[in-house]
CSV table of C-alpha atoms in Angstrom, one decimal:
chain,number,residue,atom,x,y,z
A,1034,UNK,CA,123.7,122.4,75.2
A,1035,UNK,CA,123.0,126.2,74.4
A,1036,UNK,CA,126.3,127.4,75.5
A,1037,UNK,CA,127.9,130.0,73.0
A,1038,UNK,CA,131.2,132.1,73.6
A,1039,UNK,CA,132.2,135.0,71.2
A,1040,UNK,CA,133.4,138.4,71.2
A,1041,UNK,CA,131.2,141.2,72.3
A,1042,UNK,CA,133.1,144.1,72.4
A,1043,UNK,CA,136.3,144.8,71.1
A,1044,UNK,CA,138.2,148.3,71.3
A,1045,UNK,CA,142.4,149.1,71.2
A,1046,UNK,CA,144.8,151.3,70.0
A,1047,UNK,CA,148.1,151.0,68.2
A,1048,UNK,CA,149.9,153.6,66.7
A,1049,UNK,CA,152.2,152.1,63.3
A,1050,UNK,CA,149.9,154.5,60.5
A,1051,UNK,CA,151.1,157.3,59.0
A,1052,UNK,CA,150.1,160.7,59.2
A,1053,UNK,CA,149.9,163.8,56.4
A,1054,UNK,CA,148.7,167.3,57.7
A,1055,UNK,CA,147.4,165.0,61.1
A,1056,UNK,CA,145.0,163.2,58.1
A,1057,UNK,CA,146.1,159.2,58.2
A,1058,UNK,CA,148.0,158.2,55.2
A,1059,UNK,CA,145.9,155.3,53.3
A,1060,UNK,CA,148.3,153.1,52.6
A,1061,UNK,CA,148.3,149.2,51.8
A,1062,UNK,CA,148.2,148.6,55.6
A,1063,UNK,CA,144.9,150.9,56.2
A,1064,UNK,CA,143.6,149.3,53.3
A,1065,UNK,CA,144.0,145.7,54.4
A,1066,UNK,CA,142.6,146.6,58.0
A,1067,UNK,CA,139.6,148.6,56.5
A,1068,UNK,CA,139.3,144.9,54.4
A,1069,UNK,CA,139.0,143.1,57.4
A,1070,UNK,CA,137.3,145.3,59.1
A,1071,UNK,CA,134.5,144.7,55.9
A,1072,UNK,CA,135.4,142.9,52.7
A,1073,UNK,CA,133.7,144.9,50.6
A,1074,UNK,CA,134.6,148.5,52.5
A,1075,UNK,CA,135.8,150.6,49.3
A,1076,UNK,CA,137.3,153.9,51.2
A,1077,UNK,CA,136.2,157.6,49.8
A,1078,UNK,CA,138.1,160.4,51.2
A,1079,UNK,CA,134.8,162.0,52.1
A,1080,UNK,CA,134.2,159.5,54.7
A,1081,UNK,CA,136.9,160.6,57.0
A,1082,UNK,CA,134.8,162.9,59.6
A,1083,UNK,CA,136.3,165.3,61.9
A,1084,UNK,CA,135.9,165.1,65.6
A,1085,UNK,CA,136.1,161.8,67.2
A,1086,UNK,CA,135.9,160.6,70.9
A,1087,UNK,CA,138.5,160.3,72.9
A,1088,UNK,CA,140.6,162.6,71.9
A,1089,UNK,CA,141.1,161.3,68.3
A,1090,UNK,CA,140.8,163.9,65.9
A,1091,UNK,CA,139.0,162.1,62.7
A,1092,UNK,CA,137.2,158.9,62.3
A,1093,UNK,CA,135.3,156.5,60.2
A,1094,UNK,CA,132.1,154.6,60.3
A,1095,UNK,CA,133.1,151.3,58.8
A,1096,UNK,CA,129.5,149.4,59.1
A,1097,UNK,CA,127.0,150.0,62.0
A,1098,UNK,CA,129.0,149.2,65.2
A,1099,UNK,CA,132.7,149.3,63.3
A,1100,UNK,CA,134.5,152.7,64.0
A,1101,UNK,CA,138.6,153.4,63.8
A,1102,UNK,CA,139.5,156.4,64.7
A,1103,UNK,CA,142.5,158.5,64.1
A,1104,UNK,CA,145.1,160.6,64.9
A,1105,UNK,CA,144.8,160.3,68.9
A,1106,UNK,CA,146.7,160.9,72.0
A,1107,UNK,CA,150.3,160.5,71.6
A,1108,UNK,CA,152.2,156.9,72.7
A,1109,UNK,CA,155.1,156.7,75.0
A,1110,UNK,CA,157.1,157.8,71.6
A,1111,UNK,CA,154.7,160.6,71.2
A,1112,UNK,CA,153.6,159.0,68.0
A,1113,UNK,CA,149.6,159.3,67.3
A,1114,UNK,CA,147.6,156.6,68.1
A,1115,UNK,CA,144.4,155.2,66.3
A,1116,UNK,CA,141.6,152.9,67.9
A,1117,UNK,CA,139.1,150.3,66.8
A,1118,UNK,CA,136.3,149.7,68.3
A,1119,UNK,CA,133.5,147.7,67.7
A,1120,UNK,CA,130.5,147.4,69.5
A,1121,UNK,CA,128.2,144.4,69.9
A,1122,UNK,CA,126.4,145.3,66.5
A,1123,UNK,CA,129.7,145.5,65.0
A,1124,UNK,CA,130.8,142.3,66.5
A,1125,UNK,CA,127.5,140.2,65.2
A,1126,UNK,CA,128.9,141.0,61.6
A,1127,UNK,CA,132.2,138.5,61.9
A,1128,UNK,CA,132.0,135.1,62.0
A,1129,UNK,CA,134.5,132.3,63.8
A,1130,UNK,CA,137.1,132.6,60.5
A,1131,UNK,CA,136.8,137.1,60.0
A,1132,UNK,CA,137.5,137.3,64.0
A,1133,UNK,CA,140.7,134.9,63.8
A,1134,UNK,CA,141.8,136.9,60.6
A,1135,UNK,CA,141.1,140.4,61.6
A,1136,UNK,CA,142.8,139.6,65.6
A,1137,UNK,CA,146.0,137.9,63.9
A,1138,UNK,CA,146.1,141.1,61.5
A,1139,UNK,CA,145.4,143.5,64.8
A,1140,UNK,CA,148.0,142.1,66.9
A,1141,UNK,CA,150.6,140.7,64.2
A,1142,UNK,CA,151.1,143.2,62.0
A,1143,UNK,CA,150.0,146.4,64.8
A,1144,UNK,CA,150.9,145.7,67.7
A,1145,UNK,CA,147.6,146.4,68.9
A,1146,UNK,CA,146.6,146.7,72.6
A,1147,UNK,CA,143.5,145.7,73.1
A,1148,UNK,CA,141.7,147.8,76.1
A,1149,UNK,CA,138.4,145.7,75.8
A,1150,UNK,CA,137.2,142.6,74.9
A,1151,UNK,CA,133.7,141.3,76.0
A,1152,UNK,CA,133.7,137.5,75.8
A,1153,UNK,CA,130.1,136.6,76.5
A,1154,UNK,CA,129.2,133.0,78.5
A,1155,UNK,CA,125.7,132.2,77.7
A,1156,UNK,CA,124.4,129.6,79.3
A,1157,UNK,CA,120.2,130.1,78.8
A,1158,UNK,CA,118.6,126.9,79.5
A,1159,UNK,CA,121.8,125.2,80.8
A,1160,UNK,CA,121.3,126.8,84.3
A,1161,UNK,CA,124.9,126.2,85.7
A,1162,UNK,CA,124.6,128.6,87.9
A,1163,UNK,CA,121.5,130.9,89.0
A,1164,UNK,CA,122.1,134.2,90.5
A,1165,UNK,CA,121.3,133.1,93.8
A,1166,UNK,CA,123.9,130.9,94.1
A,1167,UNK,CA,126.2,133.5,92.5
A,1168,UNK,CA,124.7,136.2,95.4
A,1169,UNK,CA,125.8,133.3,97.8
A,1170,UNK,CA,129.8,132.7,96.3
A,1171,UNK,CA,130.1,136.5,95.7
A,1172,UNK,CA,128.4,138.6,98.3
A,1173,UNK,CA,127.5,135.7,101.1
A,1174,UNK,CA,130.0,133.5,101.0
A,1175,UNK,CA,133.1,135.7,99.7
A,1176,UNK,CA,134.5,132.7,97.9
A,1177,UNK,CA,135.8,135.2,95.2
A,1178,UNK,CA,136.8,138.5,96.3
A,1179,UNK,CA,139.7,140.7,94.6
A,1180,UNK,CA,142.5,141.9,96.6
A,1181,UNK,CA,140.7,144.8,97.5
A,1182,UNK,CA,137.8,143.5,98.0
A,1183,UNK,CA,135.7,145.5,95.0
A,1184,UNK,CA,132.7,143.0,94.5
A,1185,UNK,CA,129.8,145.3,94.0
A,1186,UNK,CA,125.9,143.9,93.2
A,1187,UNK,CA,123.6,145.8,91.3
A,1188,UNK,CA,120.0,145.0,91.2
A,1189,UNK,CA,117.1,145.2,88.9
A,1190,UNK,CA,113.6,147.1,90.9
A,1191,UNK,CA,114.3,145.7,94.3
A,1192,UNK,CA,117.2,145.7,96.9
A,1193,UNK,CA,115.9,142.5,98.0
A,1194,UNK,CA,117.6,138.8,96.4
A,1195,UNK,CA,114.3,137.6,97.2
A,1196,UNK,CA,112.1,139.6,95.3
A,1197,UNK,CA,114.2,138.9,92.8
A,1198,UNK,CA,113.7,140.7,89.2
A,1199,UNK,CA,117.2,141.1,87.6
A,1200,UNK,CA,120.7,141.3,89.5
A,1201,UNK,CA,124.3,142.0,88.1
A,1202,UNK,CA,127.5,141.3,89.9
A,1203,UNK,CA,130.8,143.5,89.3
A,1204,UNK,CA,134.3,142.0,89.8
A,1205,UNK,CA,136.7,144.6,89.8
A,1206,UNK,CA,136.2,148.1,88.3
A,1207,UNK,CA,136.6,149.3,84.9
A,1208,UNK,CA,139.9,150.9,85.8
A,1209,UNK,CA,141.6,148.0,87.2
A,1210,UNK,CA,143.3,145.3,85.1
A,1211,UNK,CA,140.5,142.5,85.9
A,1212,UNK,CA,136.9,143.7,85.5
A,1213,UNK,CA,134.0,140.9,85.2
A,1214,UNK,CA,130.6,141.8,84.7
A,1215,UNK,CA,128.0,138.8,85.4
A,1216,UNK,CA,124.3,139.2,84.8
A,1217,UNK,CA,120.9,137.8,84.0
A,1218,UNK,CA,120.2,137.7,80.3
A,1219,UNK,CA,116.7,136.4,81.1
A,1220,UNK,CA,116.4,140.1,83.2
A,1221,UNK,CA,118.0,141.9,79.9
């Protein structure tokens, strides 16, 4: 069958590098992460850009979809944090054996936590569900609701399942500790 599942998305933050004048220190451990991150990465200082998102005060484009960012809000030990984060361009750059390497590096040798991870289920021309019988568990049915009930359905040029153009269910929210986002790739 056509059913794939990878990484989509992938963002955290960790905060074991070492700072000079709130500049990151490159030492062997940046290097290795920046090698992971893309073998053939060769760092210039020049590529270290002030004013990052999210509070982190430099950053660096490591490929199209690949940034780390540095010197960020403070940990529990008010040590600066830094954050990776790659976005589904980034992510379609690894292969099965870079994304076990680069995730036993993250959270071996950082003690990285990771604050999002999109594991895509395709499952085009496989049909194991449709999003009507997904309407039906979720919204009709109520077979899976969260403790506070936050199932919330979005829909694609019509309120109505049976006009039905596009439709994505949310489980959860993106501030809770469980958020699932279901929708129809065919409607992309």
């Amino acid at each position: 069958n056509d059913k794939k599942v990878s990484i989509d998305w992938l963002s955290g933050t960790a905060s074991n590098i070492e700072y000079e004048n709130e500049k990151p220190k490159f030492t062997t451990f940046i290097k290795d992460l920046l090698i992971y991150l893309k073998s053939d990465y060769v760092y210039d200082e020049r590529d270290l850009v002030r004013g990052a998102r999210y509070g982190y005060k430099y950053y660096l484009d490591i490929d199209e979809g690949i940034q780390v960012r540095f010197c960020g809000p403070k940990n529990s030990d008010n040590i600066p944090t830094w954050n990776l984060e790659i976005t589904g361009k980034g992510c379609d750059k690894f292969n099965d054996k870079d994304w076990l390497n680069l995730l036993m590096f993250l959270f071996n040798e950082c003690d990285f936590k990771c604050t999002r991870i999109d594991i895509p289920g395709d499952d085009l021309g496989v049909d194991y569900f449709s999003m009507k019988d997904l309407y039906k568990i979720f919204i009709v049915d109520k077979s899976y609701v969260l403790r506070n009930g936050a199932t919330k359905i979005s829909y694609i040029g019509t309120n109505d399942v049976n006009e039905y153009k596009g439709m994505t269910f949310y489980i959860g929210s993106k501030t809770s500790d469980l958020f699932l986002r279901i929708y129809d790739k065919d409607s992309e």
